[in-house]
PDB file of C-alpha atoms and ligand atoms in Angstrom:
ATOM      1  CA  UNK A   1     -10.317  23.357  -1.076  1.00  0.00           C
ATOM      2  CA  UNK A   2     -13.124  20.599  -1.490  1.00  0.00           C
ATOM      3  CA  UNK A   3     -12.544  17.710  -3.886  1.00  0.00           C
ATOM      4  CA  UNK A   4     -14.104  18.737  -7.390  1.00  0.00           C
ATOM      5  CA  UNK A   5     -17.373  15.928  -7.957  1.00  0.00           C
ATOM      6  CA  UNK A   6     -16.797  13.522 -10.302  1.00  0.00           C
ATOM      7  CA  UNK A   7     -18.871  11.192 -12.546  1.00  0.00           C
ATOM      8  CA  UNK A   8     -17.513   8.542 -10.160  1.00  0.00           C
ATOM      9  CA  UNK A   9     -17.773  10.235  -6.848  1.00  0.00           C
ATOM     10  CA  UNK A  10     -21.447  12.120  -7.081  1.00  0.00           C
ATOM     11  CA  UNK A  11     -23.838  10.382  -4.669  1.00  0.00           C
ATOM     12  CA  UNK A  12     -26.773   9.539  -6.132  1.00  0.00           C
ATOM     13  CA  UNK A  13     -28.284   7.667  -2.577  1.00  0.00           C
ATOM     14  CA  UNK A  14     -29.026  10.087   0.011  1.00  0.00           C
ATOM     15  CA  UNK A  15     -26.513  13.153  -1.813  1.00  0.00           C
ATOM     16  CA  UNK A  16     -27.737  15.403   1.164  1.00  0.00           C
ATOM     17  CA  UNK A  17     -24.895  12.938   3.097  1.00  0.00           C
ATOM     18  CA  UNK A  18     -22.364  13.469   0.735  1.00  0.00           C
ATOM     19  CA  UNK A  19     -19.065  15.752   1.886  1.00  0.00           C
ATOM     20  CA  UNK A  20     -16.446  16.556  -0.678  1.00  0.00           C
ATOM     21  CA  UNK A  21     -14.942  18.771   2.064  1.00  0.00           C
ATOM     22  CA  UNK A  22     -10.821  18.213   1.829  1.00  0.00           C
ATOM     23  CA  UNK A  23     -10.633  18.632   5.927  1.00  0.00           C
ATOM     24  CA  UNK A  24     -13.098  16.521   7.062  1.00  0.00           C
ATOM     25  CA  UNK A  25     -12.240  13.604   4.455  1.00  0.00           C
ATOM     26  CA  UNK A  26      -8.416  13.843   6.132  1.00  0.00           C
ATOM     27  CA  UNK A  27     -10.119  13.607   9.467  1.00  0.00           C
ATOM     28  CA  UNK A  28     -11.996  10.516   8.649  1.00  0.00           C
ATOM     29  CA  UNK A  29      -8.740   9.132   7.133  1.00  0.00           C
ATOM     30  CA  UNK A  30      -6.596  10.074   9.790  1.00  0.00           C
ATOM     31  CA  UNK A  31      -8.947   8.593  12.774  1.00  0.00           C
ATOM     32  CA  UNK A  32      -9.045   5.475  10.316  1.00  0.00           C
ATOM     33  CA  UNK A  33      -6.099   2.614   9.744  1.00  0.00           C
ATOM     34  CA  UNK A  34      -7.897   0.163   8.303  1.00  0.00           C
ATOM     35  CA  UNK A  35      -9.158   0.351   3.989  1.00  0.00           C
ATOM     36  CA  UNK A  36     -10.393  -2.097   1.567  1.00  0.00           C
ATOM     37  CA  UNK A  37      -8.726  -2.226  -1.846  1.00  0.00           C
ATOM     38  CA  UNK A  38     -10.596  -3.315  -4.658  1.00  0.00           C
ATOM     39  CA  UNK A  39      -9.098  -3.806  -8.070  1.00  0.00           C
ATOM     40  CA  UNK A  40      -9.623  -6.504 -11.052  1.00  0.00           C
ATOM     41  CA  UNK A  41      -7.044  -8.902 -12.563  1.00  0.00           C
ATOM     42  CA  UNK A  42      -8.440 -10.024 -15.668  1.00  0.00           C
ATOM     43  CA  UNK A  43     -12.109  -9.167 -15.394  1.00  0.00           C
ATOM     44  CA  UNK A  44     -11.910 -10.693 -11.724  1.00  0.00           C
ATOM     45  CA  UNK A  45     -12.590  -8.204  -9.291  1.00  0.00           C
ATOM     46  CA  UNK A  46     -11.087  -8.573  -5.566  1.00  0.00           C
ATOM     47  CA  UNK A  47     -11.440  -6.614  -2.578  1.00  0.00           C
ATOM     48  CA  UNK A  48      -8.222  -6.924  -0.133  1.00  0.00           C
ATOM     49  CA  UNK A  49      -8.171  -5.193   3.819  1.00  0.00           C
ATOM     50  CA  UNK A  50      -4.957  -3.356   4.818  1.00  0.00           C
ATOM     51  CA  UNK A  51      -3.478  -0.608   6.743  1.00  0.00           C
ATOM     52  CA  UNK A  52      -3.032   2.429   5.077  1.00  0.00           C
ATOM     53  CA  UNK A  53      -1.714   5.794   6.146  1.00  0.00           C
ATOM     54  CA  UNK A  54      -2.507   9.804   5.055  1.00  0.00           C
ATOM     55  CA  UNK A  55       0.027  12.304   4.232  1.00  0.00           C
ATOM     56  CA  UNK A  56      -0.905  15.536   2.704  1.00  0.00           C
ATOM     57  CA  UNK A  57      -2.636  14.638  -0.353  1.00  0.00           C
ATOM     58  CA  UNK A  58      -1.183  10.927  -0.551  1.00  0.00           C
ATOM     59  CA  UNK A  59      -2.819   7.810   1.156  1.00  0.00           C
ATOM     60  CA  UNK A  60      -0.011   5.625   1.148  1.00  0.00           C
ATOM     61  CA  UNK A  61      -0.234   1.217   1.622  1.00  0.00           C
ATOM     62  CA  UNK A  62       2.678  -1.041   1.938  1.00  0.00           C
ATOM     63  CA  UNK A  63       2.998  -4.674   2.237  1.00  0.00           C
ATOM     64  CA  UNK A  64       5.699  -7.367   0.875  1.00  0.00           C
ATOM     65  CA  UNK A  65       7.123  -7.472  -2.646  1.00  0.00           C
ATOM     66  CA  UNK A  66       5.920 -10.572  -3.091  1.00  0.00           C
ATOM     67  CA  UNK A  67       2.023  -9.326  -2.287  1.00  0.00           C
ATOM     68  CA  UNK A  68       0.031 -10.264  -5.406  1.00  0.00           C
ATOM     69  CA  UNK A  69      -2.015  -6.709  -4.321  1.00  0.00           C
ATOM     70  CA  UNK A  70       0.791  -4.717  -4.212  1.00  0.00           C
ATOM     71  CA  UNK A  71       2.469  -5.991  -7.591  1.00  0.00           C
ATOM     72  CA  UNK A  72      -0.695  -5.338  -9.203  1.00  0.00           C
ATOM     73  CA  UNK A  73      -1.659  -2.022  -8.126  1.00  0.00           C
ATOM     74  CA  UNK A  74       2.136  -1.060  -8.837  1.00  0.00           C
ATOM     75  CA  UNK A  75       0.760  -1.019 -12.626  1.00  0.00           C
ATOM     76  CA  UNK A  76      -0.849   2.016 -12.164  1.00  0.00           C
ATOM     77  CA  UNK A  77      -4.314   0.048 -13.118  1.00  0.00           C
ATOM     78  CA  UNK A  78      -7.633   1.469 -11.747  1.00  0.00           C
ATOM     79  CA  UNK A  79      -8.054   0.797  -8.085  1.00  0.00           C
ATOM     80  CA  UNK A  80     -10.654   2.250  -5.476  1.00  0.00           C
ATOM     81  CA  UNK A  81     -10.361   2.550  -1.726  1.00  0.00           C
ATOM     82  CA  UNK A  82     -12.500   2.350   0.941  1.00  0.00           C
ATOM     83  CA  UNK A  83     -12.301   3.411   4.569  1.00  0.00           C
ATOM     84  CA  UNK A  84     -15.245   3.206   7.068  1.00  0.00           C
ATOM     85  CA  UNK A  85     -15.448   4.403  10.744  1.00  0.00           C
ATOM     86  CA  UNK A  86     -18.663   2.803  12.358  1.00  0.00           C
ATOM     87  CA  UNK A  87     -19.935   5.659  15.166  1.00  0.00           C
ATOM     88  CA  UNK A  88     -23.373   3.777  16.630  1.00  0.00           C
ATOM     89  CA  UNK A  89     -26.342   1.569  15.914  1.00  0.00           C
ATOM     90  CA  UNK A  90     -29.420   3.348  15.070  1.00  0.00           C
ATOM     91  CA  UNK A  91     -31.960   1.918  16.528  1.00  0.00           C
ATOM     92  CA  UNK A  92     -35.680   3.485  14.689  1.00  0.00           C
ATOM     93  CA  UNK A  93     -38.716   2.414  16.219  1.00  0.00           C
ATOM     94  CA  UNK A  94     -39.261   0.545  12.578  1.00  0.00           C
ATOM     95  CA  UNK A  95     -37.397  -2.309  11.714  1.00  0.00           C
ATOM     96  CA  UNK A  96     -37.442  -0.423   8.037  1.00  0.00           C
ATOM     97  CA  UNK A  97     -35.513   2.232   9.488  1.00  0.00           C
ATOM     98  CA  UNK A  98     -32.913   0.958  11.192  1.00  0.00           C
ATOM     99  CA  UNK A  99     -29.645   2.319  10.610  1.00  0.00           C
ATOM    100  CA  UNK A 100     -25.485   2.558  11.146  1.00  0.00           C
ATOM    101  CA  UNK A 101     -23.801   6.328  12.330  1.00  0.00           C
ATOM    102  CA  UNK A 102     -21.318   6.463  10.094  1.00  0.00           C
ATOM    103  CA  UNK A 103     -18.386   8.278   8.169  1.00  0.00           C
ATOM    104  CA  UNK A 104     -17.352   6.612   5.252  1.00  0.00           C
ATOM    105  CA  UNK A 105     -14.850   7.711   2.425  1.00  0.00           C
ATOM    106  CA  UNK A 106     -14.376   6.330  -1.037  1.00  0.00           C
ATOM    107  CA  UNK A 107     -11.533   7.260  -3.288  1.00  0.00           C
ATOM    108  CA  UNK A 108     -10.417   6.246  -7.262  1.00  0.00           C
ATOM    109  CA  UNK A 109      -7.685   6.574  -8.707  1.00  0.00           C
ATOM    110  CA  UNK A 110      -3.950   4.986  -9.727  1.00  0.00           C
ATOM    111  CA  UNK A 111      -1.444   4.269  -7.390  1.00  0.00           C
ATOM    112  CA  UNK A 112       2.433   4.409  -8.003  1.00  0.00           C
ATOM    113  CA  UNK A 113       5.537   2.655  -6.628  1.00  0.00           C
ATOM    114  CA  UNK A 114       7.529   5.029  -4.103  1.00  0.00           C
ATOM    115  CA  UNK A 115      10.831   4.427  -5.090  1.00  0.00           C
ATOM    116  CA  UNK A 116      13.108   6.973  -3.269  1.00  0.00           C
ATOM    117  CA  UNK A 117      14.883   5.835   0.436  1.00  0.00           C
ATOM    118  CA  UNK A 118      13.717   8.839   2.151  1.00  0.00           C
ATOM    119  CA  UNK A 119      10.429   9.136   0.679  1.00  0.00           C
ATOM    120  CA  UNK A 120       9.681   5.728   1.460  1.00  0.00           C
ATOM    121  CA  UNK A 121      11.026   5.706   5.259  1.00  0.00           C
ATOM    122  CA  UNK A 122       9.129   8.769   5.096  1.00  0.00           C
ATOM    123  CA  UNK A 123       5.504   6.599   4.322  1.00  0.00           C
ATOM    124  CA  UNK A 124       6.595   4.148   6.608  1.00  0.00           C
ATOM    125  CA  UNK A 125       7.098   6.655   9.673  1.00  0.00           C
ATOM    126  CA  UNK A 126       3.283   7.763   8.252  1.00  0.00           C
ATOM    127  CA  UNK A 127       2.053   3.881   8.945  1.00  0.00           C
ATOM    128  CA  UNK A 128       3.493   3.949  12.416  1.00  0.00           C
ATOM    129  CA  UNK A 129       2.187   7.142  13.387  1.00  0.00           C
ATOM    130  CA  UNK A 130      -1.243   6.611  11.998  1.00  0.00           C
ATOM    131  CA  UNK A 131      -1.592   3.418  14.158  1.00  0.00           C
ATOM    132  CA  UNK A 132       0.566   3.984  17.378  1.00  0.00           C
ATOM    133  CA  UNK A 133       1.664   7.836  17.541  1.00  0.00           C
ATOM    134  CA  UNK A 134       5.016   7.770  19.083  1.00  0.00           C
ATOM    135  CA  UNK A 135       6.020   4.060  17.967  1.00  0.00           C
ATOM    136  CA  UNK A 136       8.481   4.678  15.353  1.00  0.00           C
ATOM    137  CA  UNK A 137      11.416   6.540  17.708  1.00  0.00           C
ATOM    138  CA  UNK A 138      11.008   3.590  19.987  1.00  0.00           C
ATOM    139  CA  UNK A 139      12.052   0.952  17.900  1.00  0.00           C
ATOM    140  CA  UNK A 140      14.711  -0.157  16.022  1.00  0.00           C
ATOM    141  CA  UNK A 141      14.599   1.061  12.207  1.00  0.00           C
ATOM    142  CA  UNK A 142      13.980  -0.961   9.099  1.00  0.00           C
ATOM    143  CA  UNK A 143      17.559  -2.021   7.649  1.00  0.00           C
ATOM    144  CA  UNK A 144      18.095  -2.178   3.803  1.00  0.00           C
ATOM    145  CA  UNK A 145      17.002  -5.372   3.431  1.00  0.00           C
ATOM    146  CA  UNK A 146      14.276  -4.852   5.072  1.00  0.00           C
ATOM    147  CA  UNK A 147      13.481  -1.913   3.712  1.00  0.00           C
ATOM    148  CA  UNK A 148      13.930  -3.421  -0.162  1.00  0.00           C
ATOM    149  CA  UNK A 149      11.945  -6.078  -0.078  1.00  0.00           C
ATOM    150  CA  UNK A 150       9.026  -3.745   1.349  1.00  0.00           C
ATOM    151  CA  UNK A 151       6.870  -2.175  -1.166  1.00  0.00           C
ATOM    152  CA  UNK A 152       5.295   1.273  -0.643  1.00  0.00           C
ATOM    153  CA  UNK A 153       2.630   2.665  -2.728  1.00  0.00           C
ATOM    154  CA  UNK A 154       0.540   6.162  -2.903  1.00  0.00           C
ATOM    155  CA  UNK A 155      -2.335   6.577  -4.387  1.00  0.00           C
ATOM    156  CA  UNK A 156      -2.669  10.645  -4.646  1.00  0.00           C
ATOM    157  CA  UNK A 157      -5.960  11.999  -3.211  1.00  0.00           C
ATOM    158  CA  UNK A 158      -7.820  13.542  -6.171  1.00  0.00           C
ATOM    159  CA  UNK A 159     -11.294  11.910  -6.536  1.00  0.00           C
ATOM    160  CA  UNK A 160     -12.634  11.581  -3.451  1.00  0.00           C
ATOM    161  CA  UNK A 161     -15.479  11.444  -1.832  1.00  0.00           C
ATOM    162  CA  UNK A 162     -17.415  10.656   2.160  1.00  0.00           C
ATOM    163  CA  UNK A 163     -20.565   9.907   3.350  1.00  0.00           C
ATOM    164  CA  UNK A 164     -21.700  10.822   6.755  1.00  0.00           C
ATOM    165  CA  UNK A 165     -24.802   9.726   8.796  1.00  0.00           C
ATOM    166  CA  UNK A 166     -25.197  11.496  12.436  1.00  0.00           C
ATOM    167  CA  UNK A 167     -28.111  11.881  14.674  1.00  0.00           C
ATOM    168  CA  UNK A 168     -31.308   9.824  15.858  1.00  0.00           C
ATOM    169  CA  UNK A 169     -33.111   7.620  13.724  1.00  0.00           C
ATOM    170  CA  UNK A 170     -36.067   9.150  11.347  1.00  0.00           C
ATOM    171  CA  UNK A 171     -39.649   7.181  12.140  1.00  0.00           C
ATOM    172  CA  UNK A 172     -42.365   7.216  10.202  1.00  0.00           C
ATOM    173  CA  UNK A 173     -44.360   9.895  11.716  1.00  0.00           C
ATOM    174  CA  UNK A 174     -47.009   7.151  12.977  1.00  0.00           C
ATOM    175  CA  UNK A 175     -44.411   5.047  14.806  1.00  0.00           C
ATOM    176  CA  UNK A 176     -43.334   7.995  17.050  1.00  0.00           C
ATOM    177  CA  UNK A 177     -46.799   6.623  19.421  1.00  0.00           C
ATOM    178  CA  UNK A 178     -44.869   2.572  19.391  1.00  0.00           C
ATOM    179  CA  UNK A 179     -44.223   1.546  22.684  1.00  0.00           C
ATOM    180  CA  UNK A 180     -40.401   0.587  21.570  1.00  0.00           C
ATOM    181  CA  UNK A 181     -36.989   2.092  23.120  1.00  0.00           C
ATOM    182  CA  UNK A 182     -35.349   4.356  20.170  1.00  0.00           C
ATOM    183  CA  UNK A 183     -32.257   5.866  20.123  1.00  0.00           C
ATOM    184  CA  UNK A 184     -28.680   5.436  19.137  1.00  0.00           C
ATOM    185  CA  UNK A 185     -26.165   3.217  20.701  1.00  0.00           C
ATOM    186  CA  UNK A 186     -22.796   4.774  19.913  1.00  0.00           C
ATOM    187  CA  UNK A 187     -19.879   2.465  19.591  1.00  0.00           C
ATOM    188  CA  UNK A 188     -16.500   3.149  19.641  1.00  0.00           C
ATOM    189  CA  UNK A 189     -12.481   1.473  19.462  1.00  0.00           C
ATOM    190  CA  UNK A 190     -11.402   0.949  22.687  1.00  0.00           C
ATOM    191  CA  UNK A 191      -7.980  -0.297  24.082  1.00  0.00           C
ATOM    192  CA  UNK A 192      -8.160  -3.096  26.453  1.00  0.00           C
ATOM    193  CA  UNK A 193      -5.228  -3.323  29.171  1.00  0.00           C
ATOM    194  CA  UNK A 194      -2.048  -4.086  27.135  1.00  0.00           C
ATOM    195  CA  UNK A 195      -0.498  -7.974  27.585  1.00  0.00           C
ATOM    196  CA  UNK A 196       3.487  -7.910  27.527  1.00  0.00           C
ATOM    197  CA  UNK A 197       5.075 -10.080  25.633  1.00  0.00           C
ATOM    198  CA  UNK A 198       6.441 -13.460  27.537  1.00  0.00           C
ATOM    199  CA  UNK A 199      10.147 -12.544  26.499  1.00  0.00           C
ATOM    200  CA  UNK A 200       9.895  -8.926  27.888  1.00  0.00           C
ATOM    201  CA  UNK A 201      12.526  -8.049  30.614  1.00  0.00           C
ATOM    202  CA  UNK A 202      10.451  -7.694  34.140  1.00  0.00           C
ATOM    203  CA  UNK A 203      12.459  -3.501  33.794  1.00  0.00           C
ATOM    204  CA  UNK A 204      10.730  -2.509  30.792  1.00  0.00           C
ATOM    205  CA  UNK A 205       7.328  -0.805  31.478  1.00  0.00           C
ATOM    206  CA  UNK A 206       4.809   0.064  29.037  1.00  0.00           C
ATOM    207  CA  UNK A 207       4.903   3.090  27.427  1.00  0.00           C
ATOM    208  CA  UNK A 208       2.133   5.845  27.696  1.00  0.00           C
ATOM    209  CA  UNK A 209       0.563   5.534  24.131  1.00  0.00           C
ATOM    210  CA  UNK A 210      -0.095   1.720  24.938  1.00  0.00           C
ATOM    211  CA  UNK A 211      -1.274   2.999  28.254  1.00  0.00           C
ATOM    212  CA  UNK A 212      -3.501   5.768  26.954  1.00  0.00           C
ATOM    213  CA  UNK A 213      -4.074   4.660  23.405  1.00  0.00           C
ATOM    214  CA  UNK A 214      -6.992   6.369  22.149  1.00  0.00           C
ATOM    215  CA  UNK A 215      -8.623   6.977  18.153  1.00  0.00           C
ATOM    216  CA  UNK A 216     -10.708  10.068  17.303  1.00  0.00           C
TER     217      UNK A 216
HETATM  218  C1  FAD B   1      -6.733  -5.275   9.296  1.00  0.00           C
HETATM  219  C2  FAD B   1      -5.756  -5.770   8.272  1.00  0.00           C
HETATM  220  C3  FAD B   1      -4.615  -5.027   7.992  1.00  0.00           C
HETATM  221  C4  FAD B   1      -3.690  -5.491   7.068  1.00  0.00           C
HETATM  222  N1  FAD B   1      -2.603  -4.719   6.786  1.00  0.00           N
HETATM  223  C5  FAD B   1      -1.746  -5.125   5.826  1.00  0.00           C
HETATM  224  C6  FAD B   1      -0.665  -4.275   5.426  1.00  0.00           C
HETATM  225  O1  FAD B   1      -0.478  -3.132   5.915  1.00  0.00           O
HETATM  226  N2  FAD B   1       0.160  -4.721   4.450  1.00  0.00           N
HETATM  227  C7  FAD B   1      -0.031  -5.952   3.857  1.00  0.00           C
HETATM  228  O2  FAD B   1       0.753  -6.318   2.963  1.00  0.00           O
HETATM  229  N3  FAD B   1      -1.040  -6.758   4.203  1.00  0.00           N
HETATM  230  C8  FAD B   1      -1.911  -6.377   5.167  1.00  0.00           C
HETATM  231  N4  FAD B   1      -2.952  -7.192   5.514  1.00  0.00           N
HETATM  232  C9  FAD B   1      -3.063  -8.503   4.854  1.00  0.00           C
HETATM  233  C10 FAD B   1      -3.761  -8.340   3.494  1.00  0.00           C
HETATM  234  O3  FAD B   1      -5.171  -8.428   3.668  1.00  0.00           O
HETATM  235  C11 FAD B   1      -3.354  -9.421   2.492  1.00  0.00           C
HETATM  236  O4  FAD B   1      -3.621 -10.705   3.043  1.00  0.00           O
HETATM  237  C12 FAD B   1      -1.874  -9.362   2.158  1.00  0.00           C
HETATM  238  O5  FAD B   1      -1.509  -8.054   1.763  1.00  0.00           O
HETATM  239  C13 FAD B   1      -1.515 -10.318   1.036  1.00  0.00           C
HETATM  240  O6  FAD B   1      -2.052  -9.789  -0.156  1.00  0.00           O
HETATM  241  P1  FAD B   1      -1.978 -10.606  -1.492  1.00  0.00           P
HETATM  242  O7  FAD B   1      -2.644  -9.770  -2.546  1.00  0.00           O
HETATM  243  O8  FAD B   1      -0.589 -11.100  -1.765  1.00  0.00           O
HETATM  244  O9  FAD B   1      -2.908 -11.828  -1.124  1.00  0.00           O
HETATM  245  P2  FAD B   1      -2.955 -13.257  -1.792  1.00  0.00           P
HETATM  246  O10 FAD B   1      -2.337 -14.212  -0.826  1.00  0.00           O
HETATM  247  O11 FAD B   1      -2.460 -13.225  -3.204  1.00  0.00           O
HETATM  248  O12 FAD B   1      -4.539 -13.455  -1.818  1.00  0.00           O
HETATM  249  C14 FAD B   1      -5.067 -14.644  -2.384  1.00  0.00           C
HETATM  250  C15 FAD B   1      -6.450 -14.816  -1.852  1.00  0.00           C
HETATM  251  O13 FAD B   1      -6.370 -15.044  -0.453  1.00  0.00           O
HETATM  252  C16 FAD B   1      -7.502 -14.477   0.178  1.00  0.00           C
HETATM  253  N5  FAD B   1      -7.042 -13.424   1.103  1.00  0.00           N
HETATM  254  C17 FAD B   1      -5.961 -12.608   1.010  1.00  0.00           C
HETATM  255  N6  FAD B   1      -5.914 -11.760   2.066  1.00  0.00           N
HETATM  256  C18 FAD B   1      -7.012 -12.026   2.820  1.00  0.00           C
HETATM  257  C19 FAD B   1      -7.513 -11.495   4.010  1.00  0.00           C
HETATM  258  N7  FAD B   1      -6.904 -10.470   4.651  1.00  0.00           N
HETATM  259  N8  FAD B   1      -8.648 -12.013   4.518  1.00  0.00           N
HETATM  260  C20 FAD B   1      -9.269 -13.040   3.909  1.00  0.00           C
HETATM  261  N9  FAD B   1      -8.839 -13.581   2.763  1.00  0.00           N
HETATM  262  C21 FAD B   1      -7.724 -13.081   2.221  1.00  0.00           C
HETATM  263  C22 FAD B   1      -8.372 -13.891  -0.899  1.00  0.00           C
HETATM  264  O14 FAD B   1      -9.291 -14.866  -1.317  1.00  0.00           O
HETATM  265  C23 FAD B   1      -7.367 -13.622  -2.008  1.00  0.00           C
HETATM  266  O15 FAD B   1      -7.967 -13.569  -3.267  1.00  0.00           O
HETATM  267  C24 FAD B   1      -3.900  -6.747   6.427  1.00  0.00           C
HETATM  268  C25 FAD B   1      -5.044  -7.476   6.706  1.00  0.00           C
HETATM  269  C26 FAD B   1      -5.970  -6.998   7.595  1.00  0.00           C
HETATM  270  C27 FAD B   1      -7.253  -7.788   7.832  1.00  0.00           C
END
């Protein structure tokens, strides 16, 4: 079922780009790890990176107790999300009409403190898996302490919206005769070779999602 528009969410720049489709928005999320939070303490707004992770209908951050983001988001005040995956420079014939491929989501809404053991191992299994699939059975899991001073919030999927921009770059019809390369130059996250850590044992090899660690 698509996201309903909202006041909030309805594109006004370039609406023809606008998705509200519930599938593709988890997509984006899901090939994503990376948001920006914005919120505003006393008429100050701020806009703080951090990892995030999808579950069903929940994106879900975490981050220490002490984390003056976390505290106050944990208010339930207004907060808005944003994720962006950058897919290739668009390179138009125009210096006008350069552009970014691109597939952006933006969602509002309140988050909430997830209180309950299970449901917050639970979100934290989500973080692993959303960065490094297979991760979490490796290592050794998150002890009480640990796991109380940890603070894990969701912020339910409701008003949402993307933005996508695929394809070539759009000329003026007069710059199509310019002697100038056009095209797009897609860019992607790539692994490099992994680097062991000086204290690891000579036996232990790296595993196969560090070894074929791809997103998308
Ligand atoms: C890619 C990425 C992923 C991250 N993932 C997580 C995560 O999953 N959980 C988590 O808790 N934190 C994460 N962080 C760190 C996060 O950005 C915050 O620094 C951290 O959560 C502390 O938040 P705070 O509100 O207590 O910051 P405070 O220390 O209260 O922030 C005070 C001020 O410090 C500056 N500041 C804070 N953070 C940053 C920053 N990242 N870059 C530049 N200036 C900054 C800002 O000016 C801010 O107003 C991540 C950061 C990055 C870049």
């Amino acid at each position: 079922m698509d996201f309903p528009q909202t006041q909030r969410t309805t594109l006004k720049r370039l609406p023809k780009r606008g998705v509200y489709d519930r599938e593709l928005v988890y997509r984006i999320l899901d090939e994503g790890f990376v948001c920006h939070v914005s919120f505003t303490v006393d008429g100050q707004p701020f806009v703080i990176p951090t990892g995030y992770a999808r579950m069903e209908d929940q994106l879900y951050i975490h981050g220490s107790q002490v984390s003056r983001t976390l505290r106050t988001l944990s208010q339930g005040i207004e907060v808005c999300v944003a994720v962006t995956l950058v897919d290739g420079l668009v390179l138009a014939r125009s210096a006008f009409h350069h552009s970014l491929n691109y597939r952006s989501v933006v969602i509002f809404g309140r988050a909430s403190i997830v209180e309950e053991k299970e449901a917050k191992l639970a979100a934290l299994f989500a973080f692993s898996e959303q960065v490094v699939p297979g991760r979490w059975n490796d290592v050794r899991q998150p002890t009480d302490r640990e796991l109380n001073g940890t603070t894990v919030l969701s912020l339910p999927l409701l008003e949402v919206s993307a933005k996508v921009r695929t394809g070539p770059p759009i000329d003026d019809e007069d710059d199509y005769a310019l002697n100038v390369w056009a095209g797009v130059l897609p860019l992607r996250m790539v692994a490099g070779e992994p680097i062991k850590d000086a204290r690891l044992p000579e036996s232990i090899e790296p595993p196969a999602y560090t070894l074929n660690y791809r997103r998308g």
